[in-house]
XYZ file of N, CA, C and O in Angstrom:
292
model
N 111.975 98.883 79.321
C 112.756 99.794 80.132
C 114.235 99.505 79.906
O 114.629 98.378 79.677
N 115.026 100.560 80.011
C 116.464 100.467 79.803
C 117.171 100.808 81.113
O 116.791 101.764 81.796
N 118.179 100.028 81.458
C 118.966 100.325 82.654
C 120.060 101.314 82.253
O 121.104 100.951 81.724
N 119.808 102.608 82.495
C 120.715 103.673 82.085
C 121.997 103.685 82.903
O 123.050 104.100 82.426
N 121.919 103.274 84.143
C 123.049 103.167 85.056
C 122.682 102.053 86.027
O 121.526 101.635 86.070
N 123.628 101.598 86.799
C 123.337 100.499 87.719
C 122.171 100.849 88.631
O 122.237 101.795 89.406
N 121.063 100.124 88.489
C 119.893 100.341 89.327
C 119.014 101.509 88.921
O 118.046 101.813 89.607
N 119.324 102.172 87.806
C 118.518 103.303 87.321
C 117.853 102.877 86.023
O 118.530 102.645 85.015
N 116.522 102.786 86.040
C 115.774 102.327 84.876
C 114.955 103.473 84.300
O 114.334 104.240 85.033
N 114.953 103.573 82.976
C 114.228 104.631 82.276
C 113.316 103.977 81.254
O 113.722 103.062 80.533
N 112.068 104.453 81.198
C 111.134 103.905 80.224
C 109.840 104.680 80.223
O 109.689 105.658 80.955
N 108.929 104.236 79.407
C 107.628 104.893 79.288
C 106.509 103.855 79.216
O 105.768 103.807 78.243
N 106.389 103.018 80.262
C 105.310 102.022 80.241
C 103.953 102.690 80.451
O 103.878 103.784 81.010
N 102.895 102.016 79.997
C 101.561 102.588 80.219
C 101.220 102.511 81.707
O 101.906 101.866 82.492
N 100.159 103.194 82.093
C 99.807 103.321 83.511
C 99.571 101.969 84.198
O 100.007 101.743 85.323
N 98.914 101.053 83.511
C 98.627 99.742 84.103
C 99.922 98.998 84.420
O 100.098 98.459 85.519
N 100.852 98.980 83.481
C 102.134 98.312 83.688
C 102.929 99.022 84.779
O 103.516 98.388 85.667
N 102.964 100.366 84.734
C 103.696 101.156 85.729
C 103.165 100.877 87.143
O 103.940 100.664 88.072
N 101.840 100.859 87.307
C 101.244 100.605 88.628
C 101.568 99.200 89.121
O 101.872 99.002 90.295
N 101.528 98.227 88.235
C 101.828 96.848 88.617
C 103.296 96.707 89.020
O 103.624 96.081 90.021
N 104.204 97.303 88.220
C 105.624 97.257 88.559
C 105.892 97.925 89.906
O 106.657 97.419 90.721
N 105.235 99.070 90.133
C 105.455 99.785 91.391
C 104.955 98.983 92.588
O 105.630 98.899 93.607
N 103.772 98.382 92.462
C 103.235 97.562 93.558
C 104.202 96.427 93.903
O 104.472 96.164 95.075
N 104.730 95.782 92.885
C 105.671 94.689 93.090
C 106.963 95.193 93.727
O 107.455 94.627 94.712
N 107.503 96.264 93.214
C 108.742 96.830 93.738
C 108.577 97.303 95.181
O 109.413 97.016 96.030
N 107.508 98.031 95.466
C 107.291 98.603 96.801
C 107.165 97.522 97.868
O 107.575 97.730 99.008
N 106.637 96.361 97.519
C 106.504 95.285 98.507
C 107.804 94.519 98.702
O 107.986 93.870 99.719
N 108.727 94.615 97.738
C 109.973 93.838 97.812
C 111.227 94.681 98.044
O 112.319 94.130 98.086
N 111.102 95.980 98.219
C 112.261 96.860 98.294
C 113.108 96.618 99.545
O 114.312 96.861 99.544
N 112.494 96.161 100.621
C 113.242 95.881 101.842
C 113.941 97.121 102.377
O 113.318 98.153 102.584
N 115.260 97.039 102.576
C 116.041 98.159 103.101
C 116.494 99.127 102.013
O 117.165 100.108 102.304
N 116.165 98.841 100.766
C 116.560 99.718 99.671
C 115.668 100.940 99.553
O 114.822 101.199 100.409
N 115.876 101.693 98.499
C 115.077 102.888 98.229
C 114.694 102.891 96.761
O 115.487 102.477 95.910
N 113.507 103.385 96.449
C 113.055 103.480 95.061
C 112.297 104.783 94.868
O 111.599 105.246 95.770
N 112.450 105.354 93.686
C 111.740 106.576 93.307
C 111.147 106.354 91.927
O 111.833 105.855 91.031
N 109.891 106.719 91.758
C 109.219 106.644 90.469
C 108.724 108.041 90.121
O 108.006 108.654 90.915
N 109.121 108.533 88.963
C 108.628 109.818 88.471
C 107.761 109.500 87.267
O 108.189 108.790 86.349
N 106.523 110.010 87.289
C 105.560 109.678 86.249
C 104.803 110.916 85.797
O 104.733 111.908 86.526
N 104.230 110.874 84.585
C 103.457 112.015 84.099
C 102.236 112.268 84.988
O 101.651 111.333 85.539
N 101.874 113.546 85.150
C 100.704 113.900 85.951
C 100.095 115.195 85.417
O 100.793 116.016 84.826
N 98.807 115.346 85.649
C 98.092 116.558 85.224
C 98.194 117.608 86.322
O 97.238 117.908 87.014
N 99.395 118.157 86.499
C 99.597 119.226 87.472
C 100.527 120.270 86.842
O 100.952 120.115 85.704
N 100.863 121.298 87.578
C 101.681 122.380 87.023
C 103.054 121.905 86.594
O 103.610 122.391 85.620
N 103.634 120.977 87.319
C 104.961 120.483 86.981
C 104.940 119.480 85.839
O 105.944 119.253 85.188
N 103.795 118.833 85.643
C 103.681 117.829 84.591
C 104.154 116.443 85.012
O 104.195 115.535 84.205
N 104.500 116.286 86.300
C 104.941 114.989 86.797
C 104.603 114.839 88.270
O 104.347 115.797 88.965
N 104.613 113.594 88.720
C 104.391 113.255 90.129
C 105.468 112.256 90.527
O 106.114 111.653 89.672
N 105.660 112.081 91.809
C 106.708 111.184 92.294
C 106.141 110.239 93.347
O 105.272 110.612 94.127
N 106.625 109.003 93.326
C 106.312 108.017 94.370
C 107.645 107.553 94.949
O 108.637 107.442 94.233
N 107.664 107.271 96.235
C 108.875 106.758 96.873
C 108.541 105.522 97.695
O 107.412 105.356 98.151
N 109.526 104.663 97.871
C 109.365 103.458 98.691
C 110.701 103.131 99.335
O 111.753 103.500 98.811
N 110.653 102.450 100.450
C 111.866 102.014 101.123
C 112.085 102.748 102.431
O 111.287 103.582 102.843
N 113.223 102.454 103.055
C 113.565 103.050 104.348
C 114.352 104.333 104.132
O 115.089 104.464 103.170
N 114.249 105.254 105.081
C 115.032 106.496 105.082
C 114.994 107.220 103.741
O 116.002 107.689 103.240
N 113.812 107.308 103.159
C 113.688 107.932 101.843
C 113.232 109.381 101.964
O 112.621 109.760 102.954
N 113.555 110.154 100.981
C 113.042 111.517 100.895
C 111.553 111.413 100.581
O 111.127 110.532 99.837
N 110.755 112.302 101.144
C 109.308 112.272 100.972
C 108.864 113.413 100.058
O 109.270 114.552 100.270
N 108.028 113.127 99.056
C 107.460 114.219 98.266
C 106.441 114.989 99.109
O 105.623 114.395 99.805
N 106.525 116.322 99.063
C 105.634 117.185 99.837
C 105.029 118.214 98.899
O 105.749 118.865 98.141
N 103.702 118.350 98.932
C 103.017 119.343 98.113
C 103.107 120.696 98.811
O 102.581 120.884 99.896
N 103.797 121.637 98.206
C 103.958 122.973 98.753
C 103.245 123.949 97.831
O 103.820 124.440 96.853
N 101.954 124.157 98.090
C 101.125 125.060 97.291
C 101.154 124.705 95.809
O 101.336 125.561 94.936
N 101.015 123.403 95.507
C 100.960 122.937 94.130
C 102.308 122.576 93.535
O 102.388 122.051 92.436
N 103.382 122.846 94.251
C 104.724 122.518 93.797
C 105.228 121.340 94.621
O 105.224 121.392 95.849
N 105.652 120.266 93.959
C 106.130 119.096 94.682
C 107.606 119.286 95.011
O 108.439 119.470 94.126
N 107.918 119.250 96.297
C 109.291 119.352 96.782
C 109.639 118.073 97.531
O 108.756 117.309 97.903
N 110.916 117.838 97.752
C 111.350 116.657 98.488
C 111.827 117.045 99.868
O 112.638 117.968 100.023
N 111.313 116.350 100.888
C 111.695 116.597 102.267
C 112.628 115.492 102.729
O 112.350 114.304 102.539
N 113.735 115.882 103.315
C 114.704 114.930 103.834
C 114.171 114.303 105.113
O 113.578 114.989 105.939
N 114.393 113.000 105.303
C 113.944 112.376 106.552
C 114.715 112.937 107.746
O 115.879 113.317 107.611
N 114.057 112.987 108.896
C 114.721 113.467 110.111
C 115.769 112.475 110.561
O 115.564 111.280 110.507
N 116.908 112.991 111.015
C 117.971 112.133 111.546
C 117.611 111.711 112.958
O 117.007 112.462 113.708
N 118.033 110.500 113.326
C 117.765 110.012 114.684
C 118.801 110.497 115.641
O 119.856 110.781 115.459
């Protein structure tokens, strides 16, 4: 993986490596935020995972993945 910008990593690891990295990251993210975009067999051709506090949530809207902003307190 290459760090394209501070804290932004780009790469194409296989599914096993990607899942392991995500499990590790999601348990250690703390107050930070993380987004993983990965290939998927859907209309868009990708899926998204999120972790952390106050993060945008992926929402399936009739087969189209959209991002929902967290509610303000």
